[in-house]
XYZ file of C-alpha atoms in Angstrom:
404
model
C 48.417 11.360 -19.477
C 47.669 8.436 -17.059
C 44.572 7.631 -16.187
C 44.134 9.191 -12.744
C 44.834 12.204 -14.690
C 42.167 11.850 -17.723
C 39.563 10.858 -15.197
C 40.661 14.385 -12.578
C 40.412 16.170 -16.651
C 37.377 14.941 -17.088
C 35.752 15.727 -13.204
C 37.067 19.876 -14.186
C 35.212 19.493 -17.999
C 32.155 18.034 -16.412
C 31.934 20.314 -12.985
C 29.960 23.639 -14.212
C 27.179 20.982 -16.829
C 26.773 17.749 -14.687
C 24.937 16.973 -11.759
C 26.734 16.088 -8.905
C 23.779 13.391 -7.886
C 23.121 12.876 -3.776
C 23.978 9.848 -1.794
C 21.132 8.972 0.041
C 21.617 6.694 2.872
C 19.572 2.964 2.644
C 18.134 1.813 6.372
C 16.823 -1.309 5.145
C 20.275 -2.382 3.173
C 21.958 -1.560 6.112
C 20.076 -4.006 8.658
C 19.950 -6.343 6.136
C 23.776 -6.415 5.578
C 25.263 -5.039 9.180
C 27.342 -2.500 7.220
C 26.064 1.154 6.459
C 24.798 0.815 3.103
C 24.391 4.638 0.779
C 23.162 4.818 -2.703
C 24.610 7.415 -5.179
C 21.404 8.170 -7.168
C 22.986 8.164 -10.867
C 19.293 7.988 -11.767
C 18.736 11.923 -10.868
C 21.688 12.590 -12.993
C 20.928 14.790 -16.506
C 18.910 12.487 -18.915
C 18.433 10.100 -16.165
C 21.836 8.210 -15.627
C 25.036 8.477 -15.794
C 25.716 8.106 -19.486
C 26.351 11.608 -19.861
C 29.362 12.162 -18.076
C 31.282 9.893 -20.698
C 29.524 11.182 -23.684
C 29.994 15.010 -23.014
C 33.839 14.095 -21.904
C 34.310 12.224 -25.363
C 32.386 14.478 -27.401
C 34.290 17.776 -25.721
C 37.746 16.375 -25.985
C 36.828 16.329 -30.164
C 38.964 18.844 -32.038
C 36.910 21.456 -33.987
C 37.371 19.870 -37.322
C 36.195 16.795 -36.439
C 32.772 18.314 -34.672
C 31.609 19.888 -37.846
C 30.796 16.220 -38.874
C 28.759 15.354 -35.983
C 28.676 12.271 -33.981
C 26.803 9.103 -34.279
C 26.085 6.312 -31.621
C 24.108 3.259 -30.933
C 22.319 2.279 -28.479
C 18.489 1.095 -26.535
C 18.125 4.356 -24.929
C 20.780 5.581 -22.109
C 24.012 6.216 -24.117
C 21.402 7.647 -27.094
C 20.047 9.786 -25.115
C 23.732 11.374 -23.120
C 24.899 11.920 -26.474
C 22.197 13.639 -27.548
C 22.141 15.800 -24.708
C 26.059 16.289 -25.059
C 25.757 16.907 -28.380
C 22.786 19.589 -27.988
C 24.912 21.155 -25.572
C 27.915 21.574 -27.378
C 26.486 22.858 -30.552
C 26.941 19.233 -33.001
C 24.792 17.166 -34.818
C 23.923 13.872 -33.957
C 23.099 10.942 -35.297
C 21.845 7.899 -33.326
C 21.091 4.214 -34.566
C 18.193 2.577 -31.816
C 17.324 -0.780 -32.374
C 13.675 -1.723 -32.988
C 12.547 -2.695 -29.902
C 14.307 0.219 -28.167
C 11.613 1.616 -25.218
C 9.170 4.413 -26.365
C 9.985 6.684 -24.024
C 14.117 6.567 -24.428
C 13.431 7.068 -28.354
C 10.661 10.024 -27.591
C 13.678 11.428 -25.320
C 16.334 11.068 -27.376
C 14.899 12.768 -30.181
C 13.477 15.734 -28.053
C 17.472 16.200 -26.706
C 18.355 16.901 -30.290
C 19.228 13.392 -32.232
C 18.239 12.100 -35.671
C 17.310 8.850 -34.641
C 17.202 5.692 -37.114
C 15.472 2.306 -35.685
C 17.751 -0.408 -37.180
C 17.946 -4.310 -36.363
C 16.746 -6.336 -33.098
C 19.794 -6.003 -31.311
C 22.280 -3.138 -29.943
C 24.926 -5.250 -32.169
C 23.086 -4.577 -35.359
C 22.325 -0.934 -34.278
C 26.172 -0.552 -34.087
C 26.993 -1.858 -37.188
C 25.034 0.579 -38.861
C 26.232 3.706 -36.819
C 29.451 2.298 -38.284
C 28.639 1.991 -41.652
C 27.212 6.000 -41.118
C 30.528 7.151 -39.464
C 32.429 5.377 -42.732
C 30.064 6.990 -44.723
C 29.740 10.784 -43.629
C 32.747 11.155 -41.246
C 30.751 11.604 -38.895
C 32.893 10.211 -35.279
C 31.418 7.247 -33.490
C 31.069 7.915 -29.841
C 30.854 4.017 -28.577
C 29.046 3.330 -25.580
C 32.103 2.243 -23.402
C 34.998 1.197 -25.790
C 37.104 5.035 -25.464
C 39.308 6.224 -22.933
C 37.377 9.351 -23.029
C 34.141 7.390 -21.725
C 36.099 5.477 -19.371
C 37.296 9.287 -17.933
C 33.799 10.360 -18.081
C 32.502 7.754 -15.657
C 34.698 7.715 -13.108
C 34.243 11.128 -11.967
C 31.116 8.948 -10.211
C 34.495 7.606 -8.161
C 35.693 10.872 -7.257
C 32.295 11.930 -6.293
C 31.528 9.336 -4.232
C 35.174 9.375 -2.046
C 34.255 13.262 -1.691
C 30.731 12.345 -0.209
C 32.031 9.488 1.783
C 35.594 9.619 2.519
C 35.169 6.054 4.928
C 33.494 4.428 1.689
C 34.515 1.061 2.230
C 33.005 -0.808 -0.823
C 31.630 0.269 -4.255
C 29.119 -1.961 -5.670
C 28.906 -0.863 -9.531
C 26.149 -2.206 -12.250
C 28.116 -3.252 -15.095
C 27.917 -3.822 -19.042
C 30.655 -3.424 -21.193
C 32.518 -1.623 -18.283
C 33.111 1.576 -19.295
C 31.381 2.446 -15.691
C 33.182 -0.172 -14.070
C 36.382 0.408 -15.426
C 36.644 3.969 -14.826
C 35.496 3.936 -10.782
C 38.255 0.506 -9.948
C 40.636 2.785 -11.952
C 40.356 5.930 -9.534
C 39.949 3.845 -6.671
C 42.952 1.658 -7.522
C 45.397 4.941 -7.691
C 43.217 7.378 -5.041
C 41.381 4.871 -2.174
C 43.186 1.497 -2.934
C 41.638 0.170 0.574
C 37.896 0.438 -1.460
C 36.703 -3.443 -2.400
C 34.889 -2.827 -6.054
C 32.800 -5.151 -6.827
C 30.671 -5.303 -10.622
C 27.482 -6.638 -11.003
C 25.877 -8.035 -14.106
C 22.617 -9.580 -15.227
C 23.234 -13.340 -15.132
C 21.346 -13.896 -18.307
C 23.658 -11.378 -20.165
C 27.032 -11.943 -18.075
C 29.723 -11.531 -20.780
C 32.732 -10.672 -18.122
C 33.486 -13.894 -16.013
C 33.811 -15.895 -19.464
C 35.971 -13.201 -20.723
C 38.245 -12.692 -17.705
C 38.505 -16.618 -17.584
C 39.793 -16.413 -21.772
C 41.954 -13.490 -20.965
C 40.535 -11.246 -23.584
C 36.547 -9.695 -24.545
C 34.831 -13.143 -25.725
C 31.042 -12.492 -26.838
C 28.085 -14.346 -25.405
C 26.129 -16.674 -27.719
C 22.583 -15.100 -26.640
C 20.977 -12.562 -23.843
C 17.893 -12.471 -22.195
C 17.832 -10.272 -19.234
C 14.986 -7.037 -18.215
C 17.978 -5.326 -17.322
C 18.812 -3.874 -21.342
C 21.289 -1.195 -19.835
C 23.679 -3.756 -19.122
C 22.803 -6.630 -21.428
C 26.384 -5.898 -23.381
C 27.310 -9.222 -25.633
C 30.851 -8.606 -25.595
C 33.374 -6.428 -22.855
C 34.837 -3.254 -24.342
C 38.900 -3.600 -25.448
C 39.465 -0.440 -23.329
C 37.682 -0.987 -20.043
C 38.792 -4.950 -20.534
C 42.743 -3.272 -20.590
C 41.777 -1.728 -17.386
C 39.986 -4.262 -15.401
C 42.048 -6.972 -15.764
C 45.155 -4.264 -14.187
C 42.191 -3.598 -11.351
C 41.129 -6.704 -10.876
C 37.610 -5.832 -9.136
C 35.355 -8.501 -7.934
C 32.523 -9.417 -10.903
C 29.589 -11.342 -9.777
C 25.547 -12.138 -11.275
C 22.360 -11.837 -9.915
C 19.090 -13.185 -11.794
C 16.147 -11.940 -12.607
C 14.170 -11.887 -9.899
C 16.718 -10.069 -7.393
C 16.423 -7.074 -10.182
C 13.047 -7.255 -9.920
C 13.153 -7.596 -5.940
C 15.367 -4.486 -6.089
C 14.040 -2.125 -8.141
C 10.711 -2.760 -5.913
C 12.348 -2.005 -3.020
C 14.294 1.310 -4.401
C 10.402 2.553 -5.147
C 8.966 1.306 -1.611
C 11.848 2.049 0.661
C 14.292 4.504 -1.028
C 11.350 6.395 -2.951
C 13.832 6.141 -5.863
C 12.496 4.838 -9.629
C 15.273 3.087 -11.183
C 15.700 0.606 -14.232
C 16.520 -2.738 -13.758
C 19.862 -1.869 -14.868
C 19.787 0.827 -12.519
C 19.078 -1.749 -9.513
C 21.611 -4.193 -10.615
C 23.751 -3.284 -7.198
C 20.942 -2.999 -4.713
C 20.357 -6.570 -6.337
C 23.658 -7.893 -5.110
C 23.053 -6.674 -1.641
C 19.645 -8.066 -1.558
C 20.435 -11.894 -2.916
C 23.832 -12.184 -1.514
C 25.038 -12.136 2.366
C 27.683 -9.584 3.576
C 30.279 -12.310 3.922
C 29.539 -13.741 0.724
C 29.971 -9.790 -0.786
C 33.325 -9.524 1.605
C 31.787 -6.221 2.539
C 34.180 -4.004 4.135
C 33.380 0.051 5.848
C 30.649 1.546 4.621
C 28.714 0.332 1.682
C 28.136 2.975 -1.697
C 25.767 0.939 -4.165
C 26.001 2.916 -7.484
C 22.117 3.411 -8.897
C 22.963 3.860 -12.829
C 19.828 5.153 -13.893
C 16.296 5.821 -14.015
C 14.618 5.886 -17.444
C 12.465 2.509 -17.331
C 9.529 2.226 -19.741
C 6.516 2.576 -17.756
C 5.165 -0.671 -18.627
C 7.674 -2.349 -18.350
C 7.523 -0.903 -14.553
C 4.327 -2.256 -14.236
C 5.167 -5.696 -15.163
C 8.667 -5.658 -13.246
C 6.828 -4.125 -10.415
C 4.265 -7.634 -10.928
C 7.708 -9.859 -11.096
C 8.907 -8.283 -7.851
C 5.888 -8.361 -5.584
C 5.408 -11.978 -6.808
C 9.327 -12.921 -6.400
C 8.731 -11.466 -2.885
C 5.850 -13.491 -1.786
C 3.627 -10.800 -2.198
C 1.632 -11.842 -4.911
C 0.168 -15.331 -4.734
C -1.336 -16.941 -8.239
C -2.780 -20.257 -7.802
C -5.467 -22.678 -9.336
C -8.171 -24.482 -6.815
C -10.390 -27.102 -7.703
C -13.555 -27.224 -6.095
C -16.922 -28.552 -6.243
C -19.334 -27.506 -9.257
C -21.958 -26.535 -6.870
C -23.844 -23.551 -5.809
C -21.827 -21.872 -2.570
C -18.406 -23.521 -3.115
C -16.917 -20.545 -4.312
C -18.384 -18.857 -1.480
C -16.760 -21.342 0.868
C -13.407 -20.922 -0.928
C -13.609 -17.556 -0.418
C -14.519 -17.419 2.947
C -11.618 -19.617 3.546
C -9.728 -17.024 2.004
C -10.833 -14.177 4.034
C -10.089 -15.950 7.213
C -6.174 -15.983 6.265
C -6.110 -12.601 5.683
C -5.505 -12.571 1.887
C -6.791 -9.880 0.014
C -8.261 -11.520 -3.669
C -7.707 -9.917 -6.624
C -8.428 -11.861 -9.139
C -11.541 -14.786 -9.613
C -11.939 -16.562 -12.887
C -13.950 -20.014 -13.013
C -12.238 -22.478 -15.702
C -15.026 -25.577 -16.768
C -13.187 -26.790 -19.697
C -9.814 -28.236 -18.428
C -9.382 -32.304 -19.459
C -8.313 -32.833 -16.048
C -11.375 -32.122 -14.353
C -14.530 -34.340 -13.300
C -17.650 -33.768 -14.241
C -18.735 -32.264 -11.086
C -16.024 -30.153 -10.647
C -14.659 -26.420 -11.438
C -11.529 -24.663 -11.557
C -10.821 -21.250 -9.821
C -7.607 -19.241 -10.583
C -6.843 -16.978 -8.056
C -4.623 -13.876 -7.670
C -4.381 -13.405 -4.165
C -2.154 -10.303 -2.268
C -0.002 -11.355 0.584
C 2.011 -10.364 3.566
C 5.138 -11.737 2.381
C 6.304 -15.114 1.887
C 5.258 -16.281 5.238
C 2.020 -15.369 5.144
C 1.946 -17.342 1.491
C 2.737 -20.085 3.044
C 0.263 -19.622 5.714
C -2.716 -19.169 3.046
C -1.399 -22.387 1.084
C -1.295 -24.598 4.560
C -4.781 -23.211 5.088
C -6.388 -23.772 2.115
C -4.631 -27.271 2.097
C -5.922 -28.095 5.263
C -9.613 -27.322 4.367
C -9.374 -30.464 1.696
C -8.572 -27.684 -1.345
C -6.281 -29.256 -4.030
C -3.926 -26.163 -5.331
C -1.712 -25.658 -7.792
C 0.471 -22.717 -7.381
C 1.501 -20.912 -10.254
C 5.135 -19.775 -11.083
């Protein structure tokens, strides 16, 4: 069976138990980039992204001797929680290996969708290891995150979605780890819409593909460090590797603060919570000019999913408003006298800024005997109106240091 063929299989399997999620169309993308921008909102999908349709269509395909042994999978929340839900569904046991740092509330959900879940190692690597050691232990079958055909299917039924919602779709914009997701969308557009430009995102501090394309095989990174854990893959799956390379889809990086900036935008504009992961697309569009994207027709930015860690929201929210000039933090020195502050502040209120944040600092080497240092967390306007409050301030004979 060729591969237009799994992934049409999998789109009939997955019809009467998965969501077909909305595309909701993005204003603000669209001015920004000249090109009508949509979002398919993979982050309303069952257990909050699109993991699901992958896990259910690998999972299902399982003949009947081999489900009476379960299934077993690693992974820091998404995948865990798709196969647990799959699994559930379907009447087998799971087993799923998390590693110890995994978010509370993806290892709260998982277990509540029907998983025995083991915390193992610091990284999804060492999680995996030991899901394999299980499988070779209990015969249990390992359902891999992205390295099956079956997964590959799964996912890109998001394709066939997407060119039945917007049958002009011009370019696909797809968040990408070890590429099960993008693998299985440049797949169906390759045989079904060849005229669609796909293009993969990935973290830039966990970007595993462009030195694997450029070795012609799956090559793993030395280290990761990225917010964005739903695609922070070390090494490209064999399978989806087989299948880009034939596609040859456009892969490209985006840093930390463009998640950030995204996501924050997704809340404020799009009213949509998404994980950094999740944003990784809307990030593209956001750092990166339409000619620089080669945007073509209308614009579909996949938004793979939704379950974020409420802290970490709050601090990601933090990174974005300050990556956005809307957050300002920023040490002033000043006078150790009775009504400097007040004059600081004063200063402060004439620009505008709203203060959130005063703390007086006596005991730095740096300062004179006479003198006092205020750290401030001011609000802004945007990055203009940052600047604005620093030429101010500046101008009044305040020395500042802003903070990154």
């Amino acid at each position: 069976m060729d591969v237009i063929a799994q992934i049409e299989a999998a789109a009939t399997l997955l019809a009467p138990v998965i969501r077909r999620t909305p595309v909701v169309a993005s204003r603000v993308l669209a001015d920004r980039t000249g090109h009508e921008v949509w979002l398919k909102c993979e982050n309303l999908q069952r257990t909050g992204s699109f993991k699901p349709r992958g896990a259910y269509n690998r999972i299902a395909n399982l003949p009947r001797a081999d489900r009476v042994r379960g299934v077993v999978a690693a992974s820091a929340g998404n995948h865990a929680q798709g196969v647990a839900w799959a699994a559930t569904s379907l009447g087998i046991e799971s087993t799923v290996f998390m590693p110890v740092g995994a978010a509370l509330p993806k290892l709260v959900a998982t277990r509540a969708y029907g998983a025995t879940v083991y915390q193992v190692g610091e990284t999804i690597d060492e999680a995996l290891s030991a899901a394999r050691d299980f499988a070779e232990q209990t015969g249990a079958t390992l359902v891999h995150p992205f390295d099956h055909m079956d997964i590959v299917a799964g996912q890109g039924t998001i394709a066939l979605e997407i060119l039945q919602q917007l049958p002009d779709v011009g370019t696909l914009i797809v968040p990408t780890g070890g590429g099960g997701l993008l693998a299985g969308v440049a797949a169906a557009c390759q045989r079904l819409a060849p005229r669609v430009r796909v293009i993969g995102v990935q973290a830039e501090a966990a970007a595993a593909w462009p030195a694997s394309l450029a070795a012609g095989k799956p090559v793993p990174l030395a280290q990761m460090t990225t917010m964005a854990d739903g695609i922070a893959v070390g090494r490209p799956g064999e399978v989806p590797f087989e299948h880009i390379v034939k596609c040859a889809p456009t892969i490209l990086t985006v840093d930390e603060d463009a998640l950030s900036k995204a996501l924050l935008l997704c809340m404020e504009r799009a009213k949509l919570i998404v994980e950094p992961a999740g944003a990784a697309a809307v990030a593209a569009l956001m750092a990166r000019t339409a000619e620089e994207l080669a945007l073509q027709g209308p614009v579909c930015a996949i938004l793979s999913g939704g379950n974020i860690d409420p802290l970490l929201l709050t601090r990601v929210i933090g990174h974005g408003l300050s990556a956005a000039g809307r957050y300002l933090a920023a040490r002033v020195t000043i006078s150790d006298r009775p009504g400097s502050l007040g004059g600081l502040l004063a200063e402060l209120g004439r620009t505008g800024a709203s203060v959130l944040d005063v703390a007086h600092s006596r005991t730095g080497a740096w300062l004179a005997i006479d003198e006092v240092e205020v750290l401030l967390t001011l609000e802004t306007r945007g990055p203009a109106h940052r600047d604005d409050v620093l030429t101010a301030l500046s101008d009044a004979g305040y020395v500042v240091h802003v903070q990154d």
